[in-house]
Structure formats: structure tokens, C-alpha cells
Coordinates of C-alpha atoms in Angstrom, one line a residue:
K1 CA -44.1 78.1 -37.4
A2 CA -47.8 78.0 -35.6
K3 CA -46.8 74.7 -34.9
K4 CA -43.4 76.3 -33.2
K5 CA -44.9 79.2 -31.4
A6 CA -47.8 76.7 -29.9
R7 CA -45.6 74.0 -28.6
E8 CA -43.7 76.8 -26.8
G9 CA -46.6 78.3 -25.3
C10 CA -46.7 81.3 -27.4
S11 CA -50.1 81.5 -30.0
L12 CA -51.6 84.6 -30.8
P13 CA -52.1 86.3 -27.7
D14 CA -55.8 86.0 -27.3
S15 CA -55.9 82.2 -28.0
S16 CA -57.8 80.2 -26.1
W17 CA -56.0 77.4 -24.2
E18 CA -57.8 75.0 -26.4
E19 CA -56.7 76.5 -29.5
R20 CA -53.3 76.6 -28.6
L21 CA -53.7 72.6 -27.9
A22 CA -55.0 72.1 -31.6
D23 CA -51.9 74.2 -33.1
A24 CA -49.4 72.3 -31.1
V25 CA -51.1 68.6 -31.8
T26 CA -52.1 69.7 -35.2
P27 CA -50.6 72.8 -36.7
L28 CA -53.0 72.3 -40.2
W29 CA -56.2 72.0 -38.2
R30 CA -57.3 75.8 -39.4
L31 CA -56.6 74.6 -43.2
P32 CA -59.3 73.4 -45.9
Y33 CA -58.0 69.7 -46.0
Q34 CA -57.1 70.2 -49.6
E35 CA -54.4 73.3 -48.6
Q36 CA -53.5 71.3 -46.6
L37 CA -52.2 68.0 -48.8
Q38 CA -50.3 70.9 -50.9
V39 CA -48.9 72.0 -47.5
K40 CA -47.6 68.7 -47.2
Y41 CA -46.9 67.6 -50.9
E42 CA -44.6 70.6 -51.1
S43 CA -42.8 69.2 -47.4
Q44 CA -42.0 65.6 -49.1
R45 CA -40.4 67.8 -52.5
K46 CA -38.7 69.4 -50.7
I47 CA -37.2 65.5 -48.7
L48 CA -37.1 64.4 -52.2
Q49 CA -34.8 67.6 -53.6
T50 CA -32.7 66.9 -50.1
L51 CA -32.1 63.5 -50.6
A52 CA -30.7 64.1 -54.5
S53 CA -28.5 66.2 -53.5
R54 CA -27.0 64.0 -51.1
L55 CA -26.8 61.2 -53.4
E56 CA -25.4 64.1 -55.6
E57 CA -22.4 63.8 -53.2
L58 CA -21.8 60.4 -52.6
G59 CA -21.3 60.7 -56.4
I60 CA -24.1 59.2 -57.3
D61 CA -25.9 61.2 -60.4
A62 CA -30.0 61.4 -59.0
Q63 CA -31.3 64.5 -60.2
K64 CA -34.4 64.4 -62.1
P65 CA -37.1 66.6 -62.9
G66 CA -36.9 69.1 -60.3
G67 CA -34.6 68.5 -59.2
L68 CA -35.9 65.5 -57.1
C69 CA -34.6 61.5 -56.7
C70 CA -37.2 60.1 -57.5
P71 CA -40.9 61.0 -59.8
L72 CA -43.0 62.2 -56.4
Q73 CA -46.8 61.5 -57.5
P74 CA -49.2 63.4 -55.0
V75 CA -50.3 63.2 -51.8
V76 CA -53.2 60.5 -50.9
P77 CA -55.8 61.6 -48.8
S78 CA -57.4 60.0 -46.3
P79 CA -60.8 58.9 -46.3
I80 CA -60.7 60.2 -43.0
I81 CA -60.1 63.6 -41.6
N82 CA -61.5 64.1 -38.2
G83 CA -61.6 61.8 -35.2
Y84 CA -59.4 59.1 -37.3
R85 CA -56.8 58.1 -34.5
N86 CA -57.0 54.5 -33.3
K87 CA -55.0 55.1 -30.5
S88 CA -53.8 58.5 -28.4
T89 CA -52.0 58.6 -25.2
F90 CA -52.6 61.4 -22.6
S91 CA -51.2 62.7 -20.2
V92 CA -51.6 63.5 -16.7
N93 CA -50.0 67.7 -15.1
R94 CA -51.0 70.8 -14.1
G95 CA -53.9 72.7 -16.2
P96 CA -54.0 76.0 -16.6
D97 CA -56.2 76.0 -13.4
G98 CA -53.2 74.9 -11.8
N99 CA -55.1 71.1 -11.1
P100 CA -52.7 68.5 -11.2
K101 CA -54.8 65.8 -12.5
T102 CA -55.2 67.0 -15.3
V103 CA -55.5 64.9 -18.2
G104 CA -55.0 65.9 -21.6
L105 CA -52.1 66.7 -23.8
Y106 CA -48.6 69.3 -23.2
V107 CA -49.0 72.8 -24.6
G108 CA -45.2 74.3 -24.3
T109 CA -41.6 72.2 -23.5
G110 CA -40.0 71.2 -20.9
K111 CA -37.1 72.9 -21.2
A112 CA -38.3 76.4 -21.3
R113 CA -40.4 75.3 -18.3
N114 CA -43.6 75.8 -19.5
I115 CA -45.8 73.0 -19.7
V116 CA -49.0 72.5 -19.6
C117 CA -51.5 70.1 -19.5
V118 CA -54.6 70.7 -21.7
K119 CA -57.8 68.7 -22.2
A120 CA -58.3 67.7 -25.7
H121 CA -61.6 68.0 -26.5
H122 CA -61.7 70.7 -29.0
T123 CA -58.2 68.3 -30.7
K124 CA -59.8 67.4 -34.1
N125 CA -58.0 64.3 -34.8
I126 CA -58.6 62.7 -31.8
P127 CA -62.4 61.1 -31.6
P128 CA -64.9 61.4 -29.1
K129 CA -64.3 57.7 -27.0
H130 CA -61.0 58.9 -26.4
K131 CA -61.7 62.3 -25.1
Q132 CA -64.4 60.4 -23.1
V133 CA -62.2 57.7 -21.2
A134 CA -59.5 60.8 -20.9
Q135 CA -62.3 63.0 -19.2
C136 CA -63.4 59.8 -17.1
Y137 CA -59.7 59.3 -15.8
E138 CA -59.6 62.9 -14.9
E139 CA -63.1 62.2 -13.0
F140 CA -61.7 59.0 -10.6
I141 CA -58.4 61.1 -10.5
C142 CA -58.9 63.8 -8.7
S143 CA -61.4 61.8 -6.4
S144 CA -58.3 59.9 -5.6
P145 CA -56.1 60.8 -2.1
L146 CA -53.0 60.1 -4.1
D147 CA -51.3 62.2 -6.1
S148 CA -50.7 62.7 -9.4
C149 CA -47.0 61.9 -10.2
I150 CA -45.5 64.5 -12.4
L151 CA -41.9 64.3 -12.0
F152 CA -40.4 60.7 -11.0
H153 CA -37.9 62.1 -8.0
E154 CA -40.9 63.9 -6.4
G155 CA -43.6 60.8 -5.8
G156 CA -47.1 61.0 -7.1
H157 CA -48.6 57.9 -8.7
W158 CA -50.9 58.1 -11.2
R159 CA -50.0 58.4 -14.4
E160 CA -50.8 58.8 -18.2
L161 CA -52.8 57.2 -20.4
V162 CA -53.4 54.8 -23.4
V163 CA -56.5 54.9 -25.1
R164 CA -57.4 52.6 -27.9
T165 CA -60.5 52.0 -30.0
T166 CA -61.4 49.8 -33.1
S167 CA -64.6 50.2 -35.9
R168 CA -66.2 47.5 -34.6
G169 CA -66.5 49.0 -31.2
H170 CA -64.3 48.1 -29.0
T171 CA -62.1 50.1 -26.4
M172 CA -59.0 49.3 -24.4
A173 CA -58.2 51.6 -21.3
I174 CA -54.8 51.4 -20.5
I175 CA -53.2 53.1 -17.7
T176 CA -49.6 53.6 -16.0
F177 CA -49.4 53.5 -12.8
H178 CA -45.6 54.8 -10.7
P179 CA -46.2 52.5 -7.5
Q180 CA -43.1 54.7 -5.5
E181 CA -43.2 52.6 -2.2
L182 CA -47.1 51.0 -1.8
G183 CA -46.7 47.1 -0.9
Q184 CA -48.8 44.8 -3.1
D185 CA -52.5 44.8 -0.4
A186 CA -52.1 49.1 -1.2
L187 CA -51.8 47.8 -5.0
A188 CA -54.2 46.0 -4.7
T189 CA -56.7 48.6 -3.5
Q190 CA -55.9 51.2 -6.1
K191 CA -56.6 48.1 -8.6
A192 CA -59.6 47.5 -7.4
L193 CA -60.7 51.0 -6.8
L194 CA -59.7 52.1 -10.0
K195 CA -61.6 48.5 -12.2
E196 CA -65.3 49.3 -9.4
F197 CA -65.1 53.0 -11.3
F198 CA -65.0 52.0 -15.3
T199 CA -67.0 49.0 -14.3
C200 CA -69.9 49.2 -12.0
G201 CA -69.5 54.1 -11.5
P202 CA -69.5 56.8 -13.5
G203 CA -66.6 55.3 -16.0
T204 CA -69.6 52.3 -17.3
V205 CA -69.9 55.3 -19.9
C206 CA -67.3 54.0 -21.3
A207 CA -68.1 50.4 -22.4
L208 CA -64.5 49.4 -21.9
T209 CA -64.1 46.7 -23.6
S210 CA -60.7 45.6 -21.7
L211 CA -59.2 48.0 -18.9
Y212 CA -55.4 47.2 -18.6
F213 CA -53.0 48.2 -15.5
Q214 CA -49.3 48.5 -15.5
E215 CA -47.2 49.5 -12.7
S216 CA -43.9 51.6 -13.9
T217 CA -41.8 53.2 -12.8
M218 CA -40.0 54.7 -16.0
T219 CA -40.9 56.9 -18.6
R220 CA -41.6 53.9 -21.3
C221 CA -41.7 50.0 -20.3
S222 CA -42.6 47.4 -21.9
H223 CA -44.8 44.5 -21.0
E224 CA -41.5 42.1 -20.7
Q225 CA -40.1 44.9 -18.4
S226 CA -43.1 45.1 -16.1
P227 CA -46.3 43.2 -17.4
Y228 CA -49.4 44.5 -18.3
Q229 CA -52.2 43.4 -15.6
L230 CA -55.9 43.0 -16.9
L231 CA -58.4 44.2 -14.5
H232 CA -61.2 44.1 -16.3
G233 CA -62.6 42.9 -19.7
E234 CA -61.5 40.5 -22.7
P235 CA -57.0 40.5 -23.1
H236 CA -57.5 41.8 -26.4
I237 CA -59.3 44.1 -29.0
F238 CA -60.1 42.7 -32.9
E239 CA -59.7 45.4 -35.9
E240 CA -60.6 44.2 -39.7
L241 CA -59.1 45.5 -42.4
L242 CA -58.5 44.5 -46.1
G243 CA -61.3 41.3 -45.4
L244 CA -59.3 40.1 -43.1
K245 CA -59.6 40.4 -38.8
F246 CA -56.6 41.7 -36.4
R247 CA -56.0 40.8 -32.7
I248 CA -54.4 44.0 -30.6
S249 CA -52.7 43.3 -27.3
P250 CA -51.9 46.4 -25.4
D251 CA -48.8 47.2 -26.7
A252 CA -48.6 46.0 -30.3
F253 CA -48.1 48.6 -33.5
F254 CA -50.9 49.0 -35.3
Q255 CA -50.6 52.1 -38.1
V256 CA -53.4 55.0 -36.0
N257 CA -55.7 55.4 -38.6
T258 CA -57.6 52.2 -40.1
A259 CA -59.2 53.1 -42.8
G260 CA -55.7 55.3 -44.2
A261 CA -53.5 52.3 -43.4
E262 CA -55.9 49.9 -46.1
V263 CA -55.5 52.6 -48.9
L264 CA -51.5 52.1 -48.1
Y265 CA -51.7 48.5 -48.5
R266 CA -53.3 47.9 -50.9
A267 CA -50.5 51.0 -52.5
V268 CA -48.2 48.0 -51.2
G269 CA -49.1 45.2 -53.0
E270 CA -49.4 46.9 -56.2
L271 CA -45.7 48.6 -55.9
C272 CA -44.7 45.1 -55.4
Q273 CA -45.6 43.4 -58.4
A274 CA -45.9 39.6 -56.5
T275 CA -46.1 36.8 -58.5
G276 CA -47.4 33.6 -57.2
D277 CA -42.9 32.7 -56.6
T278 CA -42.6 35.8 -54.7
V279 CA -41.6 35.0 -51.7
L280 CA -42.4 39.1 -49.0
L281 CA -39.4 40.0 -46.5
D282 CA -41.6 41.7 -43.7
I283 CA -39.5 44.1 -41.5
C284 CA -40.7 45.5 -38.4
C285 CA -44.1 43.7 -39.4
G286 CA -46.4 44.6 -35.7
T287 CA -49.2 42.4 -35.8
G288 CA -48.4 40.9 -39.0
T289 CA -51.3 44.1 -41.0
I290 CA -48.8 44.7 -44.2
G291 CA -47.2 40.6 -44.3
L292 CA -50.4 38.8 -43.9
S293 CA -53.0 41.5 -45.9
L294 CA -50.9 40.7 -49.3
A295 CA -50.5 36.6 -48.6
H296 CA -52.7 35.9 -51.0
Q297 CA -50.4 37.6 -53.9
V298 CA -47.1 35.6 -52.7
S299 CA -45.9 32.1 -51.9
K300 CA -44.6 33.0 -48.3
V301 CA -44.3 36.1 -45.7
I302 CA -41.5 36.6 -43.4
G303 CA -42.0 38.4 -40.6
V304 CA -39.2 39.9 -38.4
E305 CA -40.9 42.1 -35.2
V306 CA -39.2 43.4 -31.8
V307 CA -42.3 42.9 -29.8
E308 CA -42.7 39.3 -29.1
K309 CA -46.4 40.3 -28.2
A310 CA -47.0 41.8 -31.5
I311 CA -45.8 38.1 -32.9
E312 CA -47.8 36.4 -30.6
D313 CA -50.7 38.7 -32.0
A314 CA -49.1 38.2 -35.9
K315 CA -49.4 34.1 -35.4
W316 CA -52.7 34.3 -34.1
N317 CA -53.9 36.7 -36.1
A318 CA -52.7 34.3 -39.7
A319 CA -54.3 31.5 -37.7
F320 CA -57.3 33.3 -37.3
N321 CA -57.9 34.1 -41.2
G322 CA -56.2 31.0 -42.5
I323 CA -53.8 32.1 -44.1
S324 CA -50.5 29.1 -43.7
N325 CA -48.0 31.0 -45.7
C326 CA -46.9 33.0 -43.2
E327 CA -43.6 32.5 -40.7
F328 CA -43.1 35.4 -38.1
H329 CA -40.0 35.9 -35.5
S330 CA -39.7 37.8 -32.7
G331 CA -36.8 39.4 -31.6
K332 CA -34.3 42.8 -32.5
A333 CA -34.1 43.0 -36.9
E334 CA -30.6 43.4 -36.6
A335 CA -29.8 40.0 -34.8
V336 CA -32.8 38.0 -36.9
L337 CA -32.5 39.2 -40.2
P338 CA -28.8 38.9 -40.9
Q339 CA -29.5 34.7 -39.7
L340 CA -32.4 34.4 -42.3
L341 CA -31.0 36.4 -45.6
A342 CA -27.3 34.8 -44.3
S343 CA -28.1 31.4 -46.4
W344 CA -30.8 33.1 -48.7
E345 CA -30.4 30.9 -51.7
N346 CA -33.7 30.2 -52.7
A347 CA -34.7 30.7 -56.5
R348 CA -37.4 32.8 -55.8
P349 CA -38.0 36.5 -56.2
L350 CA -37.4 38.5 -52.1
V351 CA -39.8 41.6 -51.6
A352 CA -38.3 43.5 -48.7
V353 CA -40.9 45.7 -46.9
V354 CA -39.5 47.6 -44.7
N355 CA -41.9 50.1 -41.7
P356 CA -39.7 51.4 -39.2
S357 CA -40.3 53.1 -36.2
R358 CA -39.0 57.5 -36.1
A359 CA -35.5 56.1 -35.3
G360 CA -35.1 54.4 -38.7
L361 CA -33.7 50.6 -39.3
H362 CA -30.1 49.5 -37.8
Y363 CA -27.1 49.6 -39.8
R364 CA -27.4 45.4 -39.6
V365 CA -30.2 45.8 -41.3
V366 CA -29.6 47.7 -44.1
R367 CA -26.7 46.2 -44.0
A368 CA -28.2 41.9 -44.7
I369 CA -30.8 44.1 -47.0
R370 CA -27.9 45.6 -49.1
N371 CA -25.6 42.2 -49.1
C372 CA -28.7 39.5 -49.9
Q373 CA -28.8 40.2 -53.8
S374 CA -32.0 38.2 -54.1
I375 CA -33.9 41.4 -53.1
R376 CA -34.0 43.3 -56.1
R377 CA -37.4 45.6 -54.8
L378 CA -37.2 47.0 -51.8
L379 CA -40.2 49.5 -50.1
Y380 CA -39.7 51.8 -47.5
I381 CA -42.2 53.0 -46.0
S382 CA -41.6 56.0 -43.2
C383 CA -43.8 58.4 -41.2
K384 CA -40.7 60.8 -40.6
P385 CA -38.5 60.3 -44.0
E386 CA -36.4 63.8 -42.7
G387 CA -35.1 62.2 -40.1
E388 CA -33.2 58.5 -39.6
A389 CA -35.0 57.0 -42.7
M390 CA -32.4 59.7 -44.7
R391 CA -29.5 58.0 -43.1
N392 CA -30.7 54.8 -44.4
F393 CA -31.9 55.8 -47.8
L394 CA -28.7 57.0 -48.3
E395 CA -27.0 53.9 -46.7
L396 CA -29.1 51.9 -49.0
C397 CA -28.6 53.2 -52.3
C398 CA -24.2 54.7 -51.6
P399 CA -21.5 52.6 -54.3
P400 CA -20.2 49.1 -52.2
D401 CA -18.1 50.0 -49.2
P402 CA -15.7 47.3 -48.3
R403 CA -14.8 48.3 -45.4
K404 CA -18.4 48.6 -43.7
K405 CA -19.1 45.3 -45.0
L406 CA -21.9 47.2 -47.8
T407 CA -20.8 44.5 -50.9
G408 CA -24.5 44.7 -52.7
E409 CA -24.9 45.7 -55.5
P410 CA -26.8 50.0 -54.3
F411 CA -30.4 50.4 -54.8
A412 CA -31.8 53.2 -56.6
P413 CA -35.1 55.3 -55.6
V414 CA -37.4 55.0 -58.5
L415 CA -40.7 56.3 -57.5
A416 CA -41.8 57.7 -53.7
I417 CA -46.3 58.3 -53.0
P418 CA -47.2 60.0 -49.1
F419 CA -50.2 58.7 -48.0
D420 CA -51.9 61.7 -45.8
M421 CA -52.6 59.2 -42.7
F422 CA -52.3 62.4 -39.9
P423 CA -54.8 65.2 -41.2
H424 CA -54.7 68.1 -39.7
T425 CA -50.8 67.7 -38.9
V426 CA -47.8 67.8 -40.4
H427 CA -46.7 64.8 -41.2
C428 CA -47.1 62.2 -44.0
E429 CA -46.2 58.6 -44.6
L430 CA -44.1 58.3 -47.1
V431 CA -43.6 55.0 -49.8
L432 CA -40.7 54.8 -51.2
L433 CA -40.3 52.3 -54.0
F434 CA -36.1 51.1 -54.3
T435 CA -35.1 49.2 -56.7
R436 CA -31.6 47.8 -58.1

């Protein structure tokens, strides 16, 4: 309720804008951490109860003690509670004082037409370095004669800022710019001014490792649609995780809580029950973090990822860390995976780990997994199990259906473990183990 009120811009009457933002972005921030974990446990319990009910509707006896579809372990806490985010996205819009070049996060909704952009100074999950870069970016665009781009059709240029940091002290800033009708000379001028600000001017306090610039006429734009242009520094930043070194590109996926990711991946390694003969299928592999961290346990890792730059990073990461038993495939999982598995006749056991976005897995991916008899064990990692992932769970567990070309033996959920990757928010990363 607090989150909904804050999102709609109607927190307590005497709340400051900073408190309203905190209520919108981190609705559990007022609770002691142990109480936050209990709130999350209860929400995950309800999700598993819902899954059990949905499976019952399909004629599957899935009711376990407490009405759950499988045992639920306590929420695994995050090693770091405050300032844990290694990636933050800041918007540019009107602030509470009317400044159209405020850099921060949103309170309110487009539907209610009450959006206000509030500085993230007091938001607990964002580290000080990210807030510093956001403040410097605001200082720069406020001194610029060019307007901010609040609505594409109304003109303006300066748009969002993404900040990525690592435990090695690296900082990457990615600035999105709407070119509108500007020519190449004018664009070159703006890029030069931006670079000067962060390398010779007030922005030097940020000590950026990488400064990127992207011209974008869309809300979200991939590197393939509009290349990230390196204005200053190194093309990549680097992170260490479970003793391995990982290269990170501007748009590559990397778990937002690095310390939490180490805890998560260790648990995934144990749940895989991999032996020296096991082949690990890492679907939605990003920069290869899961597969590479488990490569020493298995005979081979096969990774699939839609972001081409992330696959380049994964291949570099494997080579740099001296890992030779991994292969990575770029493309949509629904296009790549059926081809990989259609001819799979390997006698070695195959374990699948899937870590999709909130949109879940494409139906053709689920179908390929179901119809590959070699996959007996599946780990589904979801940051929103109550959303599209729920559809995937039902598709994995439903009886065979020739009409939908689901001919493989169904899976069954056997264990659920929530990981608190996002302290102060209502979200969890749920690991659901399926076997057949």
C-alpha cells in the first residue's frame, strides 16, 4: 500500500519529496532488515500457494504442507543492505521546484499526469558514487543551452543517465541524447563539451573509468540499433565474482547486487548437483557469470544470450579466466535453443539454468526444454515469479499436450529458495528447482 501511494504521489501529507521517492523505490526502507525478510518470505509463500492452486486446476496433485507446491526455505539475506546497486538509471524531468533538468527518479505516474523527478540523495539502495555522477550530470545539463527531452515530440535533447560501478572502483557513465534535428557538427560539439566537463571540469570528481554517449530516438535502444560511443576512458569495466574476473559492456546484463550474486551462484552450484559428466545449459546467460562460475564442476557449459555484446564479454571472460569448456551462442533463445537441443543425443546428463528477464521465457524455449529428455533437472531463477514466469512454471509442469507440441514428460517443483538481492524493495530473486 505504501508503494502504491508513493508511486501515485500521495504519501503522507507531511512527507518530504525525498521520503515519497524512498516510499516509491524502496517501500520497505522504514522496516528493520529482519522484518523486511519476513515480509518477503510471506509474499513468496503466497506465490507458491498460487502455483499449487494453478497446478491443481490442471489436474496435478501439487499440494504440499501449507498449501505450497514445494518446500520453501527462508529468504537468504543480502551480504550488503545499503548502497548495494552496481547499476542505476536516472531520468531527466521536472523536479518539485519546476526545474525541467532535474536528474533523479520518478514519483507519480504518467496516467495520473503527476510525474515529478526527485533527486535520489536519500535512497538507501543507491551508492554514493551513483548519486555523485547524477548530481554532476545535472550540473552539466543545467549549464547547457540545450533543453532536456521530456517528451520526444516536444523537442529537447538531454535524456537519461545510467551509472555502473564495480567493487574494483570502476565507474561507467552512459548518457542518452535525443539528436532531434541536430547536424553532425552540432552533435560533435555537445560530445566534446560533455567529455571536457567530466575530464577537465567539475565532473572530474567522479573519476570516470568510461564515459559513453548514445544518440537515441526511442525509449530504449540497443547497441545494434544505435551504437554506444565511447567519449573517454576504457571500453569496459571489470568486476570480480567468486574468484573470476568479468568484463562488462554498457548494455550487458550483470546481477545488480554483486555480493548477493556470489551467494546466489554458490547455491545454484549446489542445487545443480553437477558431476564431472554434467553439461550445463545456461539460458539467458548475460556475460556468462553463472556458467563460468560453475564451469569447474561440469564437463561443458553451453550459454545462450540475445545481447550480442554480452556474448562477446562472455567469450572474453572465459578466455581471460583460462576456462576452455564453455561455448556461447548469440541470438534469441527461442531461435537458438531448439536447434541446439533438437539433435541432442549425448549420453551425458544435461542440467538447465534459466535466468530470464521479467518477461519470462518464450514458449518455444519452454517447449524445447520439455521435449529434450536429457534435461532432468532445471533451475529457474526469477526476479518476478508472480508475473510471466508463472506461465512458464505451468508450461513446464502441465501434462503432455500434442496440440501444443509439448510431448516431453512434465517437470515438478521440488524446492524454492528466495534470495534477497534487492534490500528495502518488495522484490526477491526466487530460485525454483524442477526435476522429472
